C-alpha positions as CSV (number, residue, x, y, z in Angstrom):
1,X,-21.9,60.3,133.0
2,X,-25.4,60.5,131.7
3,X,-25.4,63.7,131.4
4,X,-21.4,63.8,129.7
5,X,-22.5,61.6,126.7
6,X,-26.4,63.7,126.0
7,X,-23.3,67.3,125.9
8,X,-20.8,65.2,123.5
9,X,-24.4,63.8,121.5
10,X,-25.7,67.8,121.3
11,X,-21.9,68.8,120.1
12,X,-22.0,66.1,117.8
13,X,-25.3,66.9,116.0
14,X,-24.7,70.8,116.3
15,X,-21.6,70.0,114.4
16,X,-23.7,67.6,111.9
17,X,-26.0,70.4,111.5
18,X,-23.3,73.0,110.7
19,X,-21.7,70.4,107.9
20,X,-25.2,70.0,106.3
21,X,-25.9,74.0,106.3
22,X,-22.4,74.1,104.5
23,X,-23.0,71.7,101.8
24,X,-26.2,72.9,101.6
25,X,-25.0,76.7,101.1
26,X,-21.6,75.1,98.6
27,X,-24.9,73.5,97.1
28,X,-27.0,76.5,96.4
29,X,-23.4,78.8,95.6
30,X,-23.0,75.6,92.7
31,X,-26.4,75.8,91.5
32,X,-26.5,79.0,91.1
33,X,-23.4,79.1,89.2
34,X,-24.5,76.7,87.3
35,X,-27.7,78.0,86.1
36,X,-25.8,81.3,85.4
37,X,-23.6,79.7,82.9
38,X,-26.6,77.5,81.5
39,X,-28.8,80.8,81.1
40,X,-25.8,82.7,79.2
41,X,-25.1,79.6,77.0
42,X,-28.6,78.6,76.1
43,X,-30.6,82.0,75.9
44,X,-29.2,83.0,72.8
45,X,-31.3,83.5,70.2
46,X,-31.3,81.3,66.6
47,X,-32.3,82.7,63.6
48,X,-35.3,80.0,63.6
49,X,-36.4,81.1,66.9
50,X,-35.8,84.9,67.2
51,X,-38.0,87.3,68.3
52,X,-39.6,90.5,67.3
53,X,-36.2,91.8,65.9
54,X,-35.0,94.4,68.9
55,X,-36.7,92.3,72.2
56,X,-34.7,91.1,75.3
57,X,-33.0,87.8,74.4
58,X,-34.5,86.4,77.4
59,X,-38.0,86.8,76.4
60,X,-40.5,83.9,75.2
61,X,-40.0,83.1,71.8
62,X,-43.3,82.7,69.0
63,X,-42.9,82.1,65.1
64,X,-45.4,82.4,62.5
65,X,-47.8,85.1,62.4
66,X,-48.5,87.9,65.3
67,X,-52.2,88.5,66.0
68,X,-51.9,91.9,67.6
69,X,-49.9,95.1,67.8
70,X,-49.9,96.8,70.4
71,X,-49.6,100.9,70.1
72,X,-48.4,102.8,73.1
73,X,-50.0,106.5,72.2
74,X,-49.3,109.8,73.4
75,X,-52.7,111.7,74.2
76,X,-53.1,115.1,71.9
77,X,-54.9,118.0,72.9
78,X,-58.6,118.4,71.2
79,X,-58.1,114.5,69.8
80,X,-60.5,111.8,71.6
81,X,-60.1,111.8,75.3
82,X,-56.7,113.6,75.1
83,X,-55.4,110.7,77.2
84,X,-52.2,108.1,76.7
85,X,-53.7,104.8,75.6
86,X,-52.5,101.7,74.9
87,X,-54.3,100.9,71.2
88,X,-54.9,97.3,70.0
89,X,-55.1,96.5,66.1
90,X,-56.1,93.4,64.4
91,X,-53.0,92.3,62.2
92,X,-53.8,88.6,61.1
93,X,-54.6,88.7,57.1
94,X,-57.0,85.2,59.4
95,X,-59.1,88.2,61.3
96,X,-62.3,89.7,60.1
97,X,-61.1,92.6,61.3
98,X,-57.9,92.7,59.8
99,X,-56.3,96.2,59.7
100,X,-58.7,97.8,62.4
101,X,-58.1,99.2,65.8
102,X,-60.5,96.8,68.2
103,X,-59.8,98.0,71.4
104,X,-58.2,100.7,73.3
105,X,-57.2,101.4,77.7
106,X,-56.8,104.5,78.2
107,X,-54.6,105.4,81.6
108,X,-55.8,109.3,82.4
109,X,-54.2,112.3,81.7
110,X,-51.1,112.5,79.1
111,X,-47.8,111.6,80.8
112,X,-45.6,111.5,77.8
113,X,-46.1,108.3,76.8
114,X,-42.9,106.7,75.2
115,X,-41.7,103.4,75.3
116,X,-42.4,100.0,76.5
117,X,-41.5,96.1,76.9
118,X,-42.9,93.0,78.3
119,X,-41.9,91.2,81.2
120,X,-39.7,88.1,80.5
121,X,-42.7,85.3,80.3
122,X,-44.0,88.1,78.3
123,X,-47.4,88.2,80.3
124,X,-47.4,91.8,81.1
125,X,-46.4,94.8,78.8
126,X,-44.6,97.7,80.8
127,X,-45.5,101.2,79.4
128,X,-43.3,104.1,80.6
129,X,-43.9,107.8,80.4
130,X,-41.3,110.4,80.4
131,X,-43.0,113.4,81.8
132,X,-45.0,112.1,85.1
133,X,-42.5,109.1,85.2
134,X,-45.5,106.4,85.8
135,X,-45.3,103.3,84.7
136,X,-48.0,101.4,83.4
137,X,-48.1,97.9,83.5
138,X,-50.9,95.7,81.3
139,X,-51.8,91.9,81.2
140,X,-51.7,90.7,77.7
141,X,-51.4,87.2,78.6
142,X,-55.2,86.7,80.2
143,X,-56.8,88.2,76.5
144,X,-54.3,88.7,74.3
145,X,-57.1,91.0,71.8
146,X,-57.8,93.0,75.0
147,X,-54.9,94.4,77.1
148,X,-56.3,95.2,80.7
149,X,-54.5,97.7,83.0
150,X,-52.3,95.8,85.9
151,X,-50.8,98.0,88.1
152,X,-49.6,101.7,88.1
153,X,-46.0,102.4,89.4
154,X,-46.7,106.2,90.8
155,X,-43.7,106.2,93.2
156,X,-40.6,105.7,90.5
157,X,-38.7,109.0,91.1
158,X,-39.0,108.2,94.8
159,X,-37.7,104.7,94.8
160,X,-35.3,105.2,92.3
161,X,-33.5,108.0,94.8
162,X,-34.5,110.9,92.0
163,X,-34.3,109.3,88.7
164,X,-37.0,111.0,86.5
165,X,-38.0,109.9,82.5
166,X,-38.5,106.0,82.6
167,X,-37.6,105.3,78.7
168,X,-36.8,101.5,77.9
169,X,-38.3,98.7,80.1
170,X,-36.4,95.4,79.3
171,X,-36.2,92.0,80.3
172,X,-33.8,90.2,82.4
173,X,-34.7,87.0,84.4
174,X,-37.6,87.7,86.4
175,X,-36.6,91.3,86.5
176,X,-37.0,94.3,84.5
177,X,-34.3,96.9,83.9
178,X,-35.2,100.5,83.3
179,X,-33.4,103.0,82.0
180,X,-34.1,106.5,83.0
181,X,-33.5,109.6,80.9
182,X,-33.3,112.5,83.4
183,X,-33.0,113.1,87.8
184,X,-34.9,115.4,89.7
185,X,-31.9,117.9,90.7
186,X,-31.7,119.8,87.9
187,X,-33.7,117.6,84.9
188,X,-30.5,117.8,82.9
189,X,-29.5,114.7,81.8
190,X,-27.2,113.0,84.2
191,X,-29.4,109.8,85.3
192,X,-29.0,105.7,85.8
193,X,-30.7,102.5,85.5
194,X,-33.1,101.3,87.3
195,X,-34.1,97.8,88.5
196,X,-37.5,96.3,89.3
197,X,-38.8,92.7,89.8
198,X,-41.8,91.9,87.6
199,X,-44.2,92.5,89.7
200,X,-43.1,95.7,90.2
201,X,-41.2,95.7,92.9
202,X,-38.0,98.6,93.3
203,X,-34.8,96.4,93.4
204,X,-32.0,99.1,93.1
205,X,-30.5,102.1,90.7
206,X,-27.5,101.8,89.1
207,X,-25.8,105.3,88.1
208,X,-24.4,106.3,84.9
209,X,-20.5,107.0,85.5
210,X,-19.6,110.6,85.1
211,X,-16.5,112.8,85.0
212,X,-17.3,113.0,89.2
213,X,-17.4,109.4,89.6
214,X,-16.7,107.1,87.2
215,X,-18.2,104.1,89.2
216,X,-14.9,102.0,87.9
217,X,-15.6,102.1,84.9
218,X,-12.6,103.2,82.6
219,X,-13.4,106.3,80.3
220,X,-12.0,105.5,76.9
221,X,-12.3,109.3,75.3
222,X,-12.6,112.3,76.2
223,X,-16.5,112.4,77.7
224,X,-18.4,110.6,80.6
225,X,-21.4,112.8,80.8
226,X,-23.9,110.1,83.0
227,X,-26.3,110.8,80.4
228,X,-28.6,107.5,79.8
229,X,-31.3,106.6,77.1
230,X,-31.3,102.7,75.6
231,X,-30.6,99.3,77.3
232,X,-29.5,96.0,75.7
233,X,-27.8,92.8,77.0
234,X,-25.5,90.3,75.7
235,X,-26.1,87.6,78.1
236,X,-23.4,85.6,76.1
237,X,-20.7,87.6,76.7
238,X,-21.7,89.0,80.0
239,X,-22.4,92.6,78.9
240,X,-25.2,95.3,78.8
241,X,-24.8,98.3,76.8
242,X,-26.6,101.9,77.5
243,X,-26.6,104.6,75.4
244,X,-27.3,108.2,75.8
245,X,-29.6,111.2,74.9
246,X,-30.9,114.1,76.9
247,X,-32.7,115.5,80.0
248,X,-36.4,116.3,80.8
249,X,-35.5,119.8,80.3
250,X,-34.7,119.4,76.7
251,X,-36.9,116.8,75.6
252,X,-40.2,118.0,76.9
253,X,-38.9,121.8,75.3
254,X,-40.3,122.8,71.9
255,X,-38.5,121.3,69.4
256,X,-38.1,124.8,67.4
257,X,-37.3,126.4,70.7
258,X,-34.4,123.7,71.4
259,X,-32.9,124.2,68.1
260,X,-32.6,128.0,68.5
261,X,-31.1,127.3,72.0
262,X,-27.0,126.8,71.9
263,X,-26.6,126.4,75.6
264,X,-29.9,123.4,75.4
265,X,-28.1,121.9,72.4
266,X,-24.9,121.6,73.8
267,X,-26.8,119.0,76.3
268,X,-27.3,116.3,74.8
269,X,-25.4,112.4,75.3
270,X,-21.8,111.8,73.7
271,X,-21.5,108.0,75.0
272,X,-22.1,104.6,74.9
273,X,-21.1,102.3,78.4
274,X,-20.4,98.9,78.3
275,X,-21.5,97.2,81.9
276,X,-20.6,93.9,83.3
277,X,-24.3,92.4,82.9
278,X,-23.9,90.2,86.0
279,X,-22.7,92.7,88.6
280,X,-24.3,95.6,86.7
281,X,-21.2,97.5,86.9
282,X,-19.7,99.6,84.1
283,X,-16.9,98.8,82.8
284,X,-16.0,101.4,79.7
285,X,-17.0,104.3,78.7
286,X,-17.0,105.3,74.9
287,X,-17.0,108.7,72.8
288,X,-20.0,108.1,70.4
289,X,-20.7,112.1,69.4
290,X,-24.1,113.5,68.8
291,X,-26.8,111.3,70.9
292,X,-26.1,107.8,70.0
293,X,-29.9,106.6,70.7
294,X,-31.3,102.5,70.0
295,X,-29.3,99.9,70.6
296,X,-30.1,96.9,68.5
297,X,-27.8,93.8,69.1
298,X,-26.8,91.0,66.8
299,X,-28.8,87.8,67.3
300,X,-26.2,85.4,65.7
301,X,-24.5,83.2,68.3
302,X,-20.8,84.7,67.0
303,X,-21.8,87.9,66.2
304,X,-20.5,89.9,69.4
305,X,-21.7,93.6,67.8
306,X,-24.5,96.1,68.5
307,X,-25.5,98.9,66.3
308,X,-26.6,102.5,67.7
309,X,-27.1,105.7,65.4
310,X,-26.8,109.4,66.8
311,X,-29.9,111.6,66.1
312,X,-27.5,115.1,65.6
313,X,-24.7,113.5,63.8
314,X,-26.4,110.5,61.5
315,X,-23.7,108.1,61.8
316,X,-24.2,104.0,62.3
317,X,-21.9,103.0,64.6
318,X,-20.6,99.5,65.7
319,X,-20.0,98.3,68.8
320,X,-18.1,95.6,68.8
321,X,-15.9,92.6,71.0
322,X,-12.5,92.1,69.7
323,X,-9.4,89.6,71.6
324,X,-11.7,89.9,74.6
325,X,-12.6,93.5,75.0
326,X,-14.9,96.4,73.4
327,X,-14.6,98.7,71.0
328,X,-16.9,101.7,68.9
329,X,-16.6,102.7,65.1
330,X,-18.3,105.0,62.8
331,X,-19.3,102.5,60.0
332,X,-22.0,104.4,57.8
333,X,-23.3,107.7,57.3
334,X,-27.6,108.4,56.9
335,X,-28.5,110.5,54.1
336,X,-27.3,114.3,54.4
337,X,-26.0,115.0,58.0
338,X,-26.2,118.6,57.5
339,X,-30.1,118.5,56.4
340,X,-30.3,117.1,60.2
341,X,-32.6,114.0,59.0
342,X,-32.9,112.9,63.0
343,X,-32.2,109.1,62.6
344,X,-34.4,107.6,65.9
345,X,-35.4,103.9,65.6
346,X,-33.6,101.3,64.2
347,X,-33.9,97.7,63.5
348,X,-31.9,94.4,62.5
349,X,-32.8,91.7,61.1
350,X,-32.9,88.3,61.9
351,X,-30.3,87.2,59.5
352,X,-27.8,89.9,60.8
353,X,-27.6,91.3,57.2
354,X,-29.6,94.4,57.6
355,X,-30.2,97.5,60.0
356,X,-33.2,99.4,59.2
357,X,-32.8,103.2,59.6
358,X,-35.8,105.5,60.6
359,X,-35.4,109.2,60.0
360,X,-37.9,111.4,61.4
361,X,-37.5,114.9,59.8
362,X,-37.6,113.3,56.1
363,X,-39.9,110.6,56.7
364,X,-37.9,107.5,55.2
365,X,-37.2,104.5,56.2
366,X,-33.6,103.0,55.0
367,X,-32.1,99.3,54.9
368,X,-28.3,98.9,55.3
369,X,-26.7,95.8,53.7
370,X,-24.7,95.1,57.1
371,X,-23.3,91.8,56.0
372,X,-20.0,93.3,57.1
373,X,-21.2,95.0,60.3
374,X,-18.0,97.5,59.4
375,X,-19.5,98.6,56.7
376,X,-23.1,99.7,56.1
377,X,-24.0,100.2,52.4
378,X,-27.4,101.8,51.8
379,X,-29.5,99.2,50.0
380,X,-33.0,100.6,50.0
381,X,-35.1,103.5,51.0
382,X,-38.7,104.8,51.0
383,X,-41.0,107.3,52.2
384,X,-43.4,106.4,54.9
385,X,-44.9,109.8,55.8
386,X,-44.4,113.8,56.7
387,X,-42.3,112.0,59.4
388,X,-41.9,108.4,60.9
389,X,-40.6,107.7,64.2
390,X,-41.0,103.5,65.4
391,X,-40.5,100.5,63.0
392,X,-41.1,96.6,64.2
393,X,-40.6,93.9,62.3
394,X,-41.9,90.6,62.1
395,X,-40.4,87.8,63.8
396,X,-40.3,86.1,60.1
397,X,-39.3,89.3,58.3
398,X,-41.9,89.7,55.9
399,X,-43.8,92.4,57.4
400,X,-42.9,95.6,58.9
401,X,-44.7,98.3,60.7
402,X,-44.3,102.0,61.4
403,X,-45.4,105.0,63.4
404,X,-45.2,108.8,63.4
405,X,-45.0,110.0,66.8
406,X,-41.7,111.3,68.5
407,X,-42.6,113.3,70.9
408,X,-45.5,115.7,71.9
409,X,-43.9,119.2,71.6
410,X,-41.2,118.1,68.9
411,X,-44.3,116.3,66.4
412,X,-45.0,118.2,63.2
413,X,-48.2,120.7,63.3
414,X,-51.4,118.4,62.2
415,X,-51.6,120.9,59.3
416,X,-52.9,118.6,55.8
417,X,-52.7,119.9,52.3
418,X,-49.2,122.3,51.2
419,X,-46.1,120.8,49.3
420,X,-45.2,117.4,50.4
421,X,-48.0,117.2,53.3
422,X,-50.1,113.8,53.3
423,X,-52.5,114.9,55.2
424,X,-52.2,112.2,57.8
425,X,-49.3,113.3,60.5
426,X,-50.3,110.7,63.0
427,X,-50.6,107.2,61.6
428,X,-49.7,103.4,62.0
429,X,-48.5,101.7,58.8
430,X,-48.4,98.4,57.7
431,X,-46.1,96.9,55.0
432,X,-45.2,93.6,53.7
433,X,-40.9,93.2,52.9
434,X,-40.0,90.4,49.7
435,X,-36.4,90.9,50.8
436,X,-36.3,93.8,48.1
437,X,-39.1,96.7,49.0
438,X,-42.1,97.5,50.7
439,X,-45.8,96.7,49.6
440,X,-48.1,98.9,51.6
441,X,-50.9,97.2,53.3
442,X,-52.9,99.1,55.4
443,X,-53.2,102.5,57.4
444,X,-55.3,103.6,60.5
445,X,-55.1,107.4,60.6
446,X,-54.9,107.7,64.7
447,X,-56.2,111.4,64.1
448,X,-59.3,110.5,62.4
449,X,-59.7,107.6,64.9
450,X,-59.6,110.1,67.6
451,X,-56.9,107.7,69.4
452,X,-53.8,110.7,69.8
453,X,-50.1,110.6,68.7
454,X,-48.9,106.7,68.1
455,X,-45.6,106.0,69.3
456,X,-44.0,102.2,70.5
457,X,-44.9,98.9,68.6
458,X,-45.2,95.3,70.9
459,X,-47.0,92.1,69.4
460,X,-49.2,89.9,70.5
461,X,-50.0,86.7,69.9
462,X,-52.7,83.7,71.1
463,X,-49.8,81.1,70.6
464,X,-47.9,82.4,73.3
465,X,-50.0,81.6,75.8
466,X,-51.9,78.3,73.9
467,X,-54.7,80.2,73.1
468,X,-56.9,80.6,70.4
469,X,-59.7,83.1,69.4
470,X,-61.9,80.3,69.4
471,X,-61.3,78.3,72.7
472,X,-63.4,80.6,75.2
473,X,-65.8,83.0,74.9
474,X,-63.5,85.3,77.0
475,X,-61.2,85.6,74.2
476,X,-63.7,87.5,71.7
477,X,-61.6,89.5,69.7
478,X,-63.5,92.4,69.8
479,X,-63.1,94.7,72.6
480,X,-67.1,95.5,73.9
């Protein structure tokens, strides 16, 4: 009997236990659902809150003035050390050494560095390279004046299953997406994203969809080529958009070369792909002709559009949500397409009433009056340099800052002096913006300073971390 009733008591709390796991599991299942919901309602970005105009809508938020930018620089033959360095200038009108490079980490050899994107808490910048595929992945939280190498990721085409070209580095929760430019078949351009925790961790790739396998995604035109290049998300509206460009063997090809090669030319992207954000899945695929590069999203909470522009066809086009599904349109034409002006960065601004237009082979900078995002109107231009590649802006909008470099065999000779030539091919530029024009500030001439070929722009700040220059001696703004 004894014995009867301790079998029906171990039944009985077996069967407690299994009701607890369950409610525990419904538990976790709600949670989670609910902090999915609360993440895509509340991490939207305000215009009195938003970041550094084209940054992850997930990352940590600063107004007010940015201490530091942060240079990710190619390394040039016969300049400095020759390596790719991550360059540190002052840029607080507060700093005594306002306008000066203070510090620089250098990485070792060139690897074609290219773009890159802190973490979500922001606490670590990840710098990508597109010919050795490393990544390279700084602290800027401990001292925001000196950035101090982290970690090196030397094993990405491995993990990734082949992927080769590591381009954009953006933040999601506690994760950082990737999106590659290239594979290790045939370094054509056929490629995927790839996802990483923040401490560097390989999480999975995700596959462009292609003519072979469209990966469910429905193909809206006549192209899915797999080719990748930028990544953005919409956490709002559950989306993340990629866009397209070309493969390692194109990109690290002499640009003259390329341009005299039809069969070379004929590989570049044709598409934009809408993905289901949460499940990372694609969803549609779009026709955007001639290398639709950036992606910049709209930051209003009701404006469900991103902007792109294509390098070979200078077109703005929208990409846009309408009765609950997506759509592309040409809305604006840059300069002369058929003087080949190469739009490549772009930027929006806070307001959502302006895209700012880089073209590389003129050197100008352009601002589009994008108050109907169907309709770009050219409302300002001006000449930065022999060529400009990156713009930033500020997170208040009144200062903006450029660099030359696109890449290291498509760069203009370093030749000074002849019609139109400045003399200064490799630079970082600083401007202040009224709402009208550009007021020149400053320039560091990175040829003269021995630092290489300047490419990507990130800021930095003390107030993001509750710092001051003053607080600790660690913190000395000058780098010894």
């Amino acid at each position: 009997m004894t014995l009867l009733l301790n079998l029906n008591l171990i039944e009985e709390n077996k069967h407690r236990s299994a009701q607890k796991m369950k409610i525990r599991k419904l538990t976790s299942m709600f949670y989670g659902m609910l902090m999915s919901s609360f993440l895509a309602l509340v991490l939207v970005p305000t215009h009195a809150i938003s970041d550094e105009t084209c940054m992850s809508p997930y990352m940590a938020k600063i107004v007010g003035q940015e201490d530091y930018v942060y240079v990710w620089t190619l390394g040039q033959v016969g300049v400095g050390d020759e390596q790719d360095k991550l360059v540190t200038i002052s840029v607080n009108p507060a700093s005594p050494h306002y306008g000066n490079v203070i510090g620089h980490s250098s990485v070792g050899g060139r690897n074609e560095a290219h773009h890159s994107g802190f973490t979500d808490d922001r606490h670590y910048l990840w710098a990508a390279t597109l010919d050795t595929s490393k990544i390279f992945i700084f602290d800027v939280h401990s001292n925001p004046s000196k950035p101090r190498l982290h970690k090196v990721i030397t094993d990405f085409v491995k993990a990734s299953g082949g992927i080769v070209g590591p381009h954009t580095t953006y933040a999601l929760p506690g994760r950082m997406m990737i999106s590659g430019l290239s594979n290790n078949q045939d370094f054509g351009g056929r490629t995927a994203l790839v996802e990483y925790t923040n401490d560097g961790t390989y999480v999975a790739t995700h596959h462009m969809p292609h003519d072979e396998n469209l990966m469910g995604a429905v193909k809206t035109g006549q192209i899915a080529d797999g080719y990748g290049y930028d990544v953005r998300a919409l956490p709002r509206r559950n989306v993340m958009i990629t866009s397209s460009f070309t493969g390692w063997n194109n990109y690290m090809m002499n640009l003259g070369k390329l341009m005299g090669d039809a069969e070379a030319m004929k590989r570049f992207g044709n598409t934009v792909v809408v993905w289901d954000l949460h499940s990372r899945k694609p969803r549609k695929i779009f026709d955007v002709p001639g290398s639709p590069l950036e992606i910049r999203c709209a930051w209003g909470s009701q404006n469900n559009y991103c902007f792109t522009t294509t390098a070979l066809t200078s077109q703005i086009w929208l990409i846009y949500e309408k009765d609950n599904d997506w759509h592309t349109e040409a809305v604006g034409t840059i300069a002369d397409p058929s003087k080949i002006p190469l739009p490549v960065d772009i930027s929006i601004s806070a307001d959502d009433k302006h895209l700012w237009v880089n073209t590389w082979n003129d050197g100008k900078t352009r601002v589009y009056d994008i108050s109907n995002p169907h309709n770009a109107v050219l409302a300002y231009e001006h000449q930065i340099g022999d060529q400009v590649n990156m713009l930033s802006q500020s997170w208040d909008g009144k200062r903006v800052y450029f660099t030359s470099s696109l890449l290291a065999n498509w760069d203009k000779p370093n030749e000074a002096g002849g019609e139109g030539k400045e003399g200064i091919p490799q630079f970082f530029k600083a401007f202040h913006w009224d709402g009208n024009s550009l007021s020149h500030q400053f320039t560091i001439d990175f040829g003269a300073e021995k630092l290489g070929m300047p490419h990507q722009m990130r800021f930095g700040a003390y107030s993001l971390y509750a710092k001051t220059p003053e607080n600790s001696k660690n913190l000395a703004e000058l780098s010894q």
